[in-house]
Amino acid sequence: MKNRVIVIGSGGAGLVAALSAHESGAKVTIITKEYPTRSQTCMAQGGINAALSNVDEDSAELHIQNTLKSARSLANEDAVRFLCNSAKGAIEWLDSIGVPFSRTKDGKIAQRKLGGASATRACYAQDYTGLKILHTLYDRCTALGIEFLNERYLLEFITDESSNKKSICGVSVLNKRSGEVELIQSNSVIVATGGYSRVFHNYSTNSISSSGDGIAAALRAGAVASDLEFIQFHPTSLRGSSILISESARGAGGYLLNSKGERFINELAPRDEVSRAIHDEILKGESIFLDIRHLGSEFIEKELPQEAKLAKLYENIDPSLELIPIKPAAHYTMGGLDVDEKTSTNIQGLFAVGECANHRVHGANRLGGNSLLELVVFGRVAGESAAKFACEQDLDIDIKRYKNLHEENLEQIKSYTNEINFYEKYSELGEMFYKDVGIKRDKKTLLCTLENVKEMKKALKNMGVSDKGNIYNSNLIEFLEFKNMLFLSELILLCAIQRDESRGAHFRVDTQESKTAFDAHTIIDKDGVISYEN
């Protein structure tokens, strides 16, 4: 089909891209390993940035400067200007398709202040902003008849190397319901599979699906990634479960307190600074709490209902009366597949958008409220770019011959012995990453962790699955996810070791200053070969 666009992933980025591609005349198929409304976009609770000046004076230029400052000299200014100058139009578009934003008394879209912002800028829908955007996008896609193939796990991207430049020609997926390998042909594919912070296992605010599958598959196909070492820790996740407590709670006036009841950091400083301050207090033996009691039960019920519900459900406390015990947890991955201004990777016809892509707007530390904005602004670009590419290309390659190869790869994995429990190794990986590749790092422990990851990779053939069946084989899917995370873990470590400085979310205790020699993006391929690019 000449004008077909495949979108891998059904979070906000994927759905916006699908709508944009559909509007541009393409036949769109969305492939997702879960179901659309379970996407990580749901966890973007605080808001979406746009300089609307509905509460106080603001401007796109202030938004640009806040974003660049947070990025620590590692963002592309042209890309940031495009993002921030497009913000008002993005909000107007979301409003036009029915996103139920909270409103001021005079009917304007409500806004709140988030960390690192010089004005009240984040448009919100209570503390369910991402969820409500996602559901609205999904409703829009279904109303337009866009095709969804749910419960398909991405195996590989299929490429053609007969021309001078490698080109995409389709994807292979595992149908979770039947266990069958399916090949879907298209020479225009958008990767929108989210980030990789689930490498941190139980120390991540993300769902178990954030395993970096799309990034790993694209790297294996020949794409390159950039800035994988930059992983943002959110300052406030619930201590016991790592469930996110939104920045909206601090934006509304919440305090961070230690065991002595002392405030020790500006709660609305950039996330990397707040997370490091909490980390240092914990190392002193302090317990850390979020205090929103003074906001009052009426305000909490109206503006922060989800945070109250989560605190009650997972910590058994009433936040209108009690302190919320918190800790930092891995939250957002600034790095991803390296893309240009049209969201294209270095593989012809393969585009990427959202957290799995590096649009070079977040740099070393993402500004709160910019992730939802990114997926709308660049999602629309990705859809239009992919549709244009699809309509200009002719498919003349039969990809059916690849099916046996991918089936054989799965059978080989099923033949692995399972004397080592890979679930235990996954837990061990998460512990190592949180301790040694987390908020603070040093070269010695990074090198040690790298050796441990390499040993785990060597032992993969002894960590096979116990379930050899086909139908809903979650054991096999989880092994494939773990395999992808091990692959990405090694690349993350190589990037973190090579960047011999501290910058934003990458803080090296053995070299705590930023260095102008590293005012550049780390580019890495599947073999771990690193270069730097301004």
Short mmCIF file of C-alpha atoms in Angstrom, two decimals:
data_model
loop_
_atom_site.label_atom_id
_atom_site.label_comp_id
_atom_site.label_asym_id
_atom_site.label_seq_id
_atom_site.Cartn_x
_atom_site.Cartn_y
_atom_site.Cartn_z
CA MET A 1 0.00 0.00 0.00
CA LYS A 2 1.73 3.13 -1.26
CA ASN A 3 0.42 5.63 1.28
CA ARG A 4 0.53 3.46 4.41
CA VAL A 5 2.07 4.73 7.66
CA ILE A 6 2.68 2.39 10.59
CA VAL A 7 2.86 3.91 14.06
CA ILE A 8 4.49 1.76 16.74
CA GLY A 9 3.09 2.83 20.11
CA SER A 10 -0.22 4.32 21.18
CA GLY A 11 0.74 6.87 23.81
CA GLY A 12 0.22 10.57 23.27
CA ALA A 13 3.07 10.88 20.75
CA GLY A 14 1.86 7.95 18.68
CA LEU A 15 -1.78 9.06 18.64
CA VAL A 16 -0.93 12.66 17.70
CA ALA A 17 1.35 11.37 14.92
CA ALA A 18 -1.39 9.02 13.71
CA LEU A 19 -3.95 11.84 13.57
CA SER A 20 -1.50 14.07 11.73
CA ALA A 21 -0.63 11.34 9.21
CA HIS A 22 -4.33 10.64 8.67
CA GLU A 23 -5.01 14.36 8.08
CA SER A 24 -2.14 14.33 5.58
CA GLY A 25 -3.80 11.63 3.49
CA ALA A 26 -2.09 8.46 4.73
CA LYS A 27 -3.67 5.14 5.62
CA VAL A 28 -2.60 4.70 9.25
CA THR A 29 -2.14 1.55 11.34
CA ILE A 30 -1.25 1.87 15.04
CA ILE A 31 0.53 -1.11 16.59
CA THR A 32 0.77 -1.37 20.37
CA LYS A 33 1.89 -4.05 22.80
CA GLU A 34 -0.79 -3.15 25.36
CA TYR A 35 -3.92 -1.04 24.88
CA PRO A 36 -3.89 2.69 24.04
CA THR A 37 -5.35 4.00 27.29
CA ARG A 38 -2.63 2.27 29.35
CA SER A 39 0.15 4.43 27.96
CA GLN A 40 2.78 6.15 30.08
CA THR A 41 1.27 9.47 28.94
CA CYS A 42 -1.26 8.93 31.73
CA MET A 43 1.48 9.68 34.26
CA ALA A 44 2.16 13.18 32.90
CA GLN A 45 -0.09 14.73 35.51
CA GLY A 46 1.20 18.24 36.14
CA GLY A 47 0.41 20.03 32.90
CA ILE A 48 1.47 21.09 29.43
CA ASN A 49 3.44 24.29 28.95
CA ALA A 50 2.28 27.23 26.85
CA ALA A 51 2.74 30.97 27.36
CA LEU A 52 -0.94 31.95 27.41
CA SER A 53 -0.68 34.56 30.21
CA ASN A 54 -4.01 33.40 31.65
CA VAL A 55 -2.74 33.83 35.24
CA ASP A 56 0.29 36.14 35.03
CA GLU A 57 2.43 37.74 32.33
CA ASP A 58 4.38 35.29 30.23
CA SER A 59 5.84 35.02 26.74
CA ALA A 60 7.16 32.40 24.34
CA GLU A 61 10.60 33.98 24.75
CA LEU A 62 10.54 33.41 28.52
CA HIS A 63 9.49 29.81 27.88
CA ILE A 64 12.41 29.44 25.45
CA GLN A 65 14.91 30.83 27.95
CA ASN A 66 13.60 28.62 30.79
CA THR A 67 13.91 25.55 28.55
CA LEU A 68 17.44 26.43 27.42
CA LYS A 69 18.54 27.12 31.00
CA SER A 70 17.19 23.79 32.21
CA ALA A 71 18.90 22.01 29.28
CA ARG A 72 22.34 23.17 30.50
CA SER A 73 23.71 24.22 27.08
CA LEU A 74 22.76 20.90 25.51
CA ALA A 75 19.63 21.78 23.53
CA ASN A 76 19.30 22.89 19.95
CA GLU A 77 18.06 26.48 20.18
CA ASP A 78 16.22 26.32 16.84
CA ALA A 79 14.35 23.20 17.99
CA VAL A 80 13.53 24.80 21.36
CA ARG A 81 12.24 27.95 19.64
CA PHE A 82 10.06 25.85 17.37
CA LEU A 83 8.70 23.92 20.37
CA CYS A 84 7.88 26.97 22.48
CA ASN A 85 6.58 29.12 19.63
CA SER A 86 4.25 26.25 18.66
CA ALA A 87 2.90 25.83 22.20
CA LYS A 88 -0.10 28.17 21.96
CA GLY A 89 -1.24 26.51 18.74
CA ALA A 90 -0.83 23.08 20.35
CA ILE A 91 -3.11 24.05 23.26
CA GLU A 92 -5.66 25.55 20.88
CA TRP A 93 -5.66 22.31 18.88
CA LEU A 94 -6.09 20.15 21.99
CA ASP A 95 -8.90 22.43 23.15
CA SER A 96 -10.58 22.17 19.76
CA ILE A 97 -10.68 18.36 19.83
CA GLY A 98 -12.21 18.33 23.31
CA VAL A 99 -9.50 18.02 25.96
CA PRO A 100 -11.33 19.02 29.20
CA PHE A 101 -8.86 21.52 30.62
CA SER A 102 -9.57 23.01 34.04
CA ARG A 103 -10.83 26.58 33.77
CA THR A 104 -10.46 29.87 35.58
CA LYS A 105 -13.52 31.74 36.86
CA ASP A 106 -13.67 33.71 33.61
CA GLY A 107 -13.54 30.54 31.48
CA LYS A 108 -9.88 30.64 30.41
CA ILE A 109 -7.71 27.53 30.50
CA ALA A 110 -6.27 27.18 34.01
CA GLN A 111 -2.50 27.26 34.46
CA ARG A 112 -0.11 26.41 37.30
CA LYS A 113 3.58 26.98 37.91
CA LEU A 114 6.01 24.07 37.66
CA GLY A 115 9.68 23.77 38.55
CA GLY A 116 12.15 25.86 36.57
CA ALA A 117 9.44 28.12 35.12
CA SER A 118 9.55 31.91 35.53
CA ALA A 119 5.78 32.21 35.02
CA THR A 120 2.55 30.31 35.61
CA ARG A 121 2.59 28.35 32.37
CA ALA A 122 1.39 24.74 32.68
CA CYS A 123 -2.14 24.22 31.35
CA TYR A 124 -3.82 21.44 33.29
CA ALA A 125 -6.85 19.26 33.78
CA GLN A 126 -6.90 18.76 37.56
CA ASP A 127 -3.94 16.40 38.10
CA TYR A 128 -5.04 14.07 35.29
CA THR A 129 -3.69 16.16 32.41
CA GLY A 130 -1.90 13.41 30.48
CA LEU A 131 -4.72 10.95 31.03
CA LYS A 132 -7.37 13.32 29.72
CA ILE A 133 -5.26 14.29 26.71
CA LEU A 134 -4.65 10.61 25.95
CA HIS A 135 -8.32 9.63 26.18
CA THR A 136 -9.33 12.55 23.97
CA LEU A 137 -6.73 11.59 21.35
CA TYR A 138 -7.86 7.96 21.44
CA ASP A 139 -11.50 8.96 21.02
CA ARG A 140 -10.50 11.10 18.05
CA CYS A 141 -8.56 8.26 16.41
CA THR A 142 -11.41 5.78 16.79
CA ALA A 143 -13.94 8.31 15.48
CA LEU A 144 -11.82 8.69 12.33
CA GLY A 145 -11.57 4.92 11.85
CA ILE A 146 -7.81 4.69 12.35
CA GLU A 147 -6.80 1.02 12.60
CA PHE A 148 -5.41 -0.35 15.87
CA LEU A 149 -3.54 -3.64 16.17
CA ASN A 150 -3.38 -4.22 19.91
CA GLU A 151 -1.34 -6.75 21.85
CA ARG A 152 1.46 -6.91 19.28
CA TYR A 153 4.99 -6.90 20.63
CA LEU A 154 7.61 -5.28 18.39
CA LEU A 155 10.35 -7.72 17.40
CA GLU A 156 12.39 -6.02 14.67
CA PHE A 157 12.34 -3.34 12.01
CA ILE A 158 12.86 -4.77 8.54
CA THR A 159 15.14 -2.76 6.28
CA ASP A 160 16.26 -2.81 2.66
CA GLU A 161 19.92 -2.20 1.90
CA SER A 162 19.79 -2.58 -1.89
CA SER A 163 20.01 1.19 -2.44
CA ASN A 164 22.76 3.56 -1.31
CA LYS A 165 20.83 4.44 1.85
CA LYS A 166 19.26 1.91 4.20
CA SER A 167 15.46 2.14 4.05
CA ILE A 168 12.63 0.81 6.18
CA CYS A 169 10.27 -1.64 4.52
CA GLY A 170 8.25 -3.03 7.42
CA VAL A 171 8.11 -4.45 10.92
CA SER A 172 7.85 -7.85 12.53
CA VAL A 173 5.68 -8.24 15.61
CA LEU A 174 4.66 -11.05 17.93
CA ASN A 175 0.90 -11.44 18.25
CA LYS A 176 0.54 -11.93 22.00
CA ARG A 177 -2.84 -13.62 21.66
CA SER A 178 -1.74 -16.32 19.24
CA GLY A 179 2.05 -16.39 19.54
CA GLU A 180 2.33 -15.93 15.77
CA VAL A 181 5.00 -13.78 14.15
CA GLU A 182 3.34 -11.21 11.88
CA LEU A 183 5.09 -9.12 9.23
CA ILE A 184 3.54 -5.79 8.29
CA GLN A 185 4.85 -4.02 5.23
CA SER A 186 5.33 -0.26 4.97
CA ASN A 187 8.11 2.04 3.90
CA SER A 188 7.07 4.72 6.39
CA VAL A 189 7.17 3.85 10.08
CA ILE A 190 6.93 6.09 13.15
CA VAL A 191 8.50 4.83 16.39
CA ALA A 192 6.59 6.16 19.41
CA THR A 193 7.37 3.48 21.98
CA GLY A 194 8.36 5.67 24.95
CA GLY A 195 11.48 5.74 27.08
CA TYR A 196 13.74 3.27 28.86
CA SER A 197 13.68 4.26 32.52
CA ARG A 198 12.26 0.88 33.52
CA VAL A 199 15.90 -0.22 33.44
CA PHE A 200 15.69 0.98 37.05
CA HIS A 201 12.98 -1.64 37.70
CA ASN A 202 11.25 -0.85 41.02
CA TYR A 203 12.93 2.55 41.21
CA SER A 204 11.03 4.08 38.30
CA THR A 205 7.76 5.99 38.13
CA ASN A 206 7.10 4.43 34.72
CA SER A 207 4.96 1.46 33.83
CA ILE A 208 6.54 -1.94 33.22
CA SER A 209 6.11 -1.29 29.49
CA SER A 210 8.81 1.42 29.41
CA SER A 211 11.51 -1.06 28.46
CA GLY A 212 13.03 0.75 25.48
CA ASP A 213 11.87 -1.82 22.91
CA GLY A 214 11.54 0.62 20.03
CA ILE A 215 14.93 2.20 20.66
CA ALA A 216 16.63 -1.18 20.93
CA ALA A 217 15.01 -2.52 17.73
CA ALA A 218 15.85 0.66 15.80
CA LEU A 219 19.48 0.50 16.95
CA ARG A 220 19.71 -3.12 15.81
CA ALA A 221 18.35 -2.00 12.43
CA GLY A 222 21.11 0.60 12.09
CA ALA A 223 19.71 3.77 13.68
CA VAL A 224 21.79 5.77 16.15
CA ALA A 225 20.86 7.12 19.56
CA SER A 226 21.96 10.24 21.38
CA ASP A 227 22.36 11.39 25.00
CA LEU A 228 21.36 8.07 26.59
CA GLU A 229 23.23 9.01 29.78
CA PHE A 230 20.70 11.73 30.65
CA ILE A 231 17.95 10.20 32.79
CA GLN A 232 15.76 12.51 34.82
CA PHE A 233 14.80 11.57 38.36
CA HIS A 234 11.51 12.94 39.58
CA PRO A 235 11.90 14.29 43.13
CA THR A 236 8.59 13.00 44.46
CA SER A 237 7.61 9.38 44.08
CA LEU A 238 5.97 7.44 46.90
CA ARG A 239 8.65 5.91 49.10
CA GLY A 240 7.34 2.37 49.08
CA SER A 241 6.10 1.96 45.52
CA SER A 242 7.82 4.62 43.35
CA ILE A 243 4.36 5.74 42.21
CA LEU A 244 4.61 9.31 40.93
CA ILE A 245 3.30 12.22 42.98
CA SER A 246 2.96 14.98 40.44
CA GLU A 247 4.92 18.22 40.45
CA SER A 248 1.48 19.84 40.51
CA ALA A 249 1.50 19.23 44.27
CA ARG A 250 4.61 21.40 44.66
CA GLY A 251 3.35 23.82 42.04
CA ALA A 252 0.26 24.33 44.17
CA GLY A 253 2.45 25.20 47.18
CA GLY A 254 3.52 21.88 48.68
CA TYR A 255 6.64 21.77 50.86
CA LEU A 256 9.51 19.28 51.03
CA LEU A 257 10.45 18.47 54.61
CA ASN A 258 13.08 16.29 56.25
CA SER A 259 12.60 14.29 59.44
CA LYS A 260 13.23 17.43 61.51
CA GLY A 261 10.44 19.25 59.75
CA GLU A 262 12.90 21.50 57.91
CA ARG A 263 12.52 22.78 54.34
CA PHE A 264 15.91 22.26 52.70
CA ILE A 265 15.46 23.20 49.01
CA ASN A 266 13.40 25.52 46.82
CA GLU A 267 10.63 23.11 45.87
CA LEU A 268 10.30 24.60 42.38
CA ALA A 269 13.99 24.51 41.46
CA PRO A 270 14.84 22.35 38.40
CA ARG A 271 14.23 18.66 38.97
CA ASP A 272 17.89 17.64 38.92
CA GLU A 273 18.68 20.09 41.76
CA VAL A 274 15.70 19.03 43.86
CA SER A 275 16.42 15.32 43.39
CA ARG A 276 20.07 15.75 44.38
CA ALA A 277 19.06 17.73 47.48
CA ILE A 278 16.67 14.95 48.54
CA HIS A 279 19.33 12.32 47.78
CA ASP A 280 21.82 14.15 50.03
CA GLU A 281 19.31 14.38 52.87
CA ILE A 282 18.57 10.65 52.62
CA LEU A 283 22.31 9.90 52.76
CA LYS A 284 22.39 11.88 56.04
CA GLY A 285 19.81 9.47 57.44
CA GLU A 286 16.81 11.73 56.95
CA SER A 287 13.40 10.62 55.79
CA ILE A 288 11.80 13.00 53.29
CA PHE A 289 8.19 14.05 53.07
CA LEU A 290 5.90 16.09 50.86
CA ASP A 291 3.62 18.31 52.90
CA ILE A 292 0.37 19.57 51.33
CA ARG A 293 -1.69 19.67 54.54
CA HIS A 294 -1.77 23.48 54.57
CA LEU A 295 -3.49 23.53 51.16
CA GLY A 296 -6.66 22.22 52.80
CA SER A 297 -8.88 19.25 52.05
CA GLU A 298 -11.23 21.24 49.77
CA PHE A 299 -8.39 22.38 47.51
CA ILE A 300 -6.79 18.92 47.47
CA GLU A 301 -10.10 17.29 46.56
CA LYS A 302 -10.69 19.77 43.72
CA GLU A 303 -7.19 20.25 42.27
CA LEU A 304 -5.14 17.23 43.41
CA PRO A 305 -7.61 14.33 43.60
CA GLN A 306 -5.28 11.79 42.01
CA GLU A 307 -2.39 12.58 44.36
CA ALA A 308 -4.70 12.16 47.35
CA LYS A 309 -6.02 8.87 45.97
CA LEU A 310 -2.52 7.51 45.32
CA ALA A 311 -1.29 8.47 48.81
CA LYS A 312 -4.26 6.74 50.39
CA LEU A 313 -4.04 3.65 48.17
CA TYR A 314 -0.28 3.04 48.31
CA GLU A 315 0.80 4.59 51.63
CA ASN A 316 -2.45 4.40 53.59
CA ILE A 317 -2.32 8.08 54.56
CA ASP A 318 -4.63 11.06 54.19
CA PRO A 319 -2.48 13.86 52.70
CA SER A 320 -4.82 16.54 54.01
CA LEU A 321 -3.85 15.41 57.52
CA GLU A 322 -0.52 13.57 57.19
CA LEU A 323 2.89 13.94 55.53
CA ILE A 324 3.50 11.98 52.30
CA PRO A 325 6.72 9.89 52.45
CA ILE A 326 8.65 10.28 49.19
CA LYS A 327 11.91 9.52 47.39
CA PRO A 328 13.31 10.38 43.93
CA ALA A 329 12.79 7.80 41.17
CA ALA A 330 13.79 7.47 37.51
CA HIS A 331 11.12 9.28 35.55
CA TYR A 332 12.07 10.49 32.08
CA THR A 333 14.80 9.66 29.59
CA MET A 334 16.09 12.70 27.73
CA GLY A 335 18.09 10.56 25.31
CA GLY A 336 16.67 8.42 22.55
CA LEU A 337 16.81 7.81 18.82
CA ASP A 338 18.59 10.70 17.17
CA VAL A 339 16.24 12.56 14.80
CA ASP A 340 16.35 15.65 12.62
CA GLU A 341 13.89 18.57 12.48
CA LYS A 342 11.46 16.40 10.49
CA THR A 343 11.71 13.63 13.16
CA SER A 344 13.55 11.36 10.72
CA THR A 345 16.21 8.92 11.91
CA ASN A 346 19.25 8.08 9.77
CA ILE A 347 17.24 5.17 8.28
CA GLN A 348 15.18 6.37 5.35
CA GLY A 349 11.45 6.16 6.12
CA LEU A 350 11.94 5.53 9.86
CA PHE A 351 10.72 8.39 12.03
CA ALA A 352 10.65 8.68 15.82
CA VAL A 353 8.73 10.91 18.20
CA GLY A 354 8.12 11.41 21.92
CA GLU A 355 10.27 10.02 24.71
CA CYS A 356 11.87 7.37 22.49
CA ALA A 357 13.30 10.15 20.30
CA ASN A 358 15.81 12.89 21.01
CA HIS A 359 14.39 16.04 19.45
CA ARG A 360 17.21 17.94 21.21
CA VAL A 361 14.84 20.16 23.16
CA HIS A 362 15.42 18.78 26.68
CA GLY A 363 19.21 18.60 26.76
CA ALA A 364 20.63 17.56 30.11
CA ASN A 365 17.46 18.18 32.12
CA ARG A 366 13.85 18.40 30.90
CA LEU A 367 11.77 21.35 32.03
CA GLY A 368 8.61 20.17 33.78
CA GLY A 369 5.57 20.57 31.53
CA ASN A 370 7.50 20.21 28.28
CA SER A 371 7.02 16.48 27.70
CA LEU A 372 3.33 16.70 26.79
CA LEU A 373 4.08 19.75 24.67
CA GLU A 374 6.84 17.87 22.85
CA LEU A 375 4.60 14.96 21.93
CA VAL A 376 1.92 17.27 20.49
CA VAL A 377 4.26 19.60 18.58
CA PHE A 378 6.62 16.96 17.21
CA GLY A 379 3.87 14.35 16.91
CA ARG A 380 2.19 16.55 14.33
CA VAL A 381 5.51 17.00 12.52
CA ALA A 382 6.18 13.24 12.55
CA GLY A 383 2.76 12.38 11.14
CA GLU A 384 3.03 14.92 8.35
CA SER A 385 6.62 13.90 7.51
CA ALA A 386 5.84 10.17 7.48
CA ALA A 387 2.71 10.64 5.37
CA LYS A 388 4.58 12.76 2.84
CA PHE A 389 7.33 10.16 2.61
CA ALA A 390 4.85 7.29 2.25
CA CYS A 391 2.95 8.98 -0.56
CA GLU A 392 6.15 9.59 -2.53
CA GLN A 393 7.49 6.02 -2.32
CA ASP A 394 6.68 2.80 -4.13
CA LEU A 395 6.89 -0.54 -2.35
CA ASP A 396 8.56 -3.21 -4.43
CA ILE A 397 10.06 -5.49 -1.77
CA ASP A 398 8.46 -8.69 -0.51
CA ILE A 399 9.21 -8.97 3.23
CA LYS A 400 7.56 -12.38 3.70
CA ARG A 401 10.91 -14.11 3.40
CA TYR A 402 11.92 -12.66 6.78
CA LYS A 403 9.17 -14.49 8.69
CA ASN A 404 11.01 -17.81 9.05
CA LEU A 405 14.10 -16.04 10.36
CA HIS A 406 12.16 -14.22 13.08
CA GLU A 407 10.27 -17.38 14.02
CA GLU A 408 13.56 -19.23 14.31
CA ASN A 409 14.95 -16.50 16.56
CA LEU A 410 12.03 -16.95 18.95
CA GLU A 411 12.36 -20.73 18.92
CA GLN A 412 16.04 -20.37 19.73
CA ILE A 413 15.18 -18.23 22.77
CA LYS A 414 12.66 -20.86 23.87
CA SER A 415 15.45 -23.42 23.70
CA TYR A 416 17.57 -21.56 26.27
CA THR A 417 17.99 -23.28 29.62
CA ASN A 418 16.51 -21.52 32.62
CA GLU A 419 18.79 -22.44 35.50
CA ILE A 420 19.12 -18.69 36.19
CA ASN A 421 15.95 -16.74 36.97
CA PHE A 422 16.03 -13.64 34.77
CA TYR A 423 13.42 -11.93 36.97
CA GLU A 424 15.94 -12.00 39.82
CA LYS A 425 18.61 -10.60 37.49
CA TYR A 426 16.25 -7.84 36.38
CA SER A 427 15.71 -6.88 40.01
CA GLU A 428 19.48 -6.95 40.54
CA LEU A 429 19.95 -4.72 37.49
CA GLY A 430 17.48 -2.18 38.86
CA GLU A 431 19.19 -2.10 42.25
CA MET A 432 22.60 -1.57 40.63
CA PHE A 433 21.35 1.19 38.37
CA TYR A 434 19.57 3.07 41.16
CA LYS A 435 22.61 2.90 43.40
CA ASP A 436 25.41 3.43 40.86
CA VAL A 437 23.90 4.92 37.69
CA GLY A 438 21.34 7.12 39.37
CA ILE A 439 21.24 10.62 40.79
CA LYS A 440 24.98 10.65 41.52
CA ARG A 441 27.62 8.62 39.68
CA ASP A 442 31.37 8.08 39.55
CA LYS A 443 33.64 6.41 37.03
CA LYS A 444 34.74 3.54 39.27
CA THR A 445 31.21 2.32 40.04
CA LEU A 446 30.07 2.92 36.45
CA LEU A 447 32.88 0.67 35.20
CA CYS A 448 32.00 -1.97 37.78
CA THR A 449 28.33 -1.88 36.78
CA LEU A 450 29.32 -2.16 33.11
CA GLU A 451 31.21 -5.38 33.83
CA ASN A 452 28.21 -6.74 35.74
CA VAL A 453 25.91 -5.95 32.80
CA LYS A 454 28.29 -7.66 30.38
CA GLU A 455 28.30 -10.76 32.59
CA MET A 456 24.50 -10.78 32.61
CA LYS A 457 24.45 -10.54 28.82
CA LYS A 458 26.83 -13.51 28.57
CA ALA A 459 24.55 -15.54 30.80
CA LEU A 460 21.34 -14.82 28.85
CA LYS A 461 21.33 -18.30 27.30
CA ASN A 462 21.01 -19.70 30.81
CA MET A 463 18.08 -17.41 31.69
CA GLY A 464 15.50 -18.86 29.34
CA VAL A 465 11.75 -18.97 29.73
CA SER A 466 9.87 -21.73 31.51
CA ASP A 467 6.73 -21.21 29.40
CA LYS A 468 7.31 -22.71 25.94
CA GLY A 469 3.76 -22.07 24.75
CA ASN A 470 2.39 -19.61 22.24
CA ILE A 471 -0.84 -18.13 23.57
CA TYR A 472 -0.33 -15.09 25.83
CA ASN A 473 3.20 -16.11 26.70
CA SER A 474 3.98 -13.20 29.04
CA ASN A 475 7.09 -15.03 30.24
CA LEU A 476 8.57 -14.78 26.72
CA ILE A 477 7.58 -11.11 26.30
CA GLU A 478 9.17 -10.20 29.63
CA PHE A 479 12.36 -12.01 28.66
CA LEU A 480 12.51 -10.06 25.39
CA GLU A 481 11.98 -6.82 27.33
CA PHE A 482 14.75 -7.75 29.76
CA LYS A 483 17.04 -8.56 26.84
CA ASN A 484 16.36 -5.12 25.34
CA MET A 485 17.00 -3.43 28.66
CA LEU A 486 20.33 -5.22 29.08
CA PHE A 487 21.32 -4.11 25.58
CA LEU A 488 20.44 -0.48 26.36
CA SER A 489 22.02 -0.67 29.83
CA GLU A 490 25.43 -1.27 28.33
CA LEU A 491 25.05 1.69 25.98
CA ILE A 492 23.83 3.96 28.79
CA LEU A 493 26.87 3.04 30.85
CA LEU A 494 29.28 3.61 27.97
CA CYS A 495 27.82 7.08 27.44
CA ALA A 496 27.91 7.90 31.17
CA ILE A 497 31.54 6.77 31.49
CA GLN A 498 32.63 8.72 28.43
CA ARG A 499 30.99 12.00 29.57
CA ASP A 500 33.64 13.02 32.07
CA GLU A 501 31.76 15.96 33.60
CA SER A 502 28.59 16.88 35.49
CA ARG A 503 25.68 18.41 33.60
CA GLY A 504 22.02 18.42 34.57
CA ALA A 505 20.75 14.92 35.29
CA HIS A 506 24.23 13.44 34.68
CA PHE A 507 26.07 14.21 37.92
CA ARG A 508 29.53 12.73 38.39
CA VAL A 509 30.86 13.05 41.94
CA ASP A 510 34.41 12.52 40.62
CA THR A 511 34.16 15.44 38.16
CA GLN A 512 31.51 17.85 39.40
CA GLU A 513 31.98 20.73 36.94
CA SER A 514 30.58 21.08 33.44
CA LYS A 515 33.22 21.18 30.72
CA THR A 516 32.94 23.08 27.45
CA ALA A 517 34.49 20.09 25.67
CA PHE A 518 31.20 18.29 26.39
CA ASP A 519 28.89 21.00 25.05
CA ALA A 520 27.88 18.36 22.53
CA HIS A 521 25.47 15.47 22.10
CA THR A 522 26.69 11.92 22.67
CA ILE A 523 26.01 9.80 19.57
CA ILE A 524 26.16 6.02 19.96
CA ASP A 525 25.42 3.06 17.68
CA LYS A 526 24.47 -0.55 18.46
CA ASP A 527 28.14 -1.54 18.79
CA GLY A 528 28.83 1.10 21.42
CA VAL A 529 30.87 3.36 19.13
CA ILE A 530 30.64 6.92 20.51
CA SER A 531 31.10 10.27 18.82
CA TYR A 532 30.05 13.82 19.73
CA GLU A 533 27.99 16.24 17.69
CA ASN A 534 27.10 19.88 18.30
#
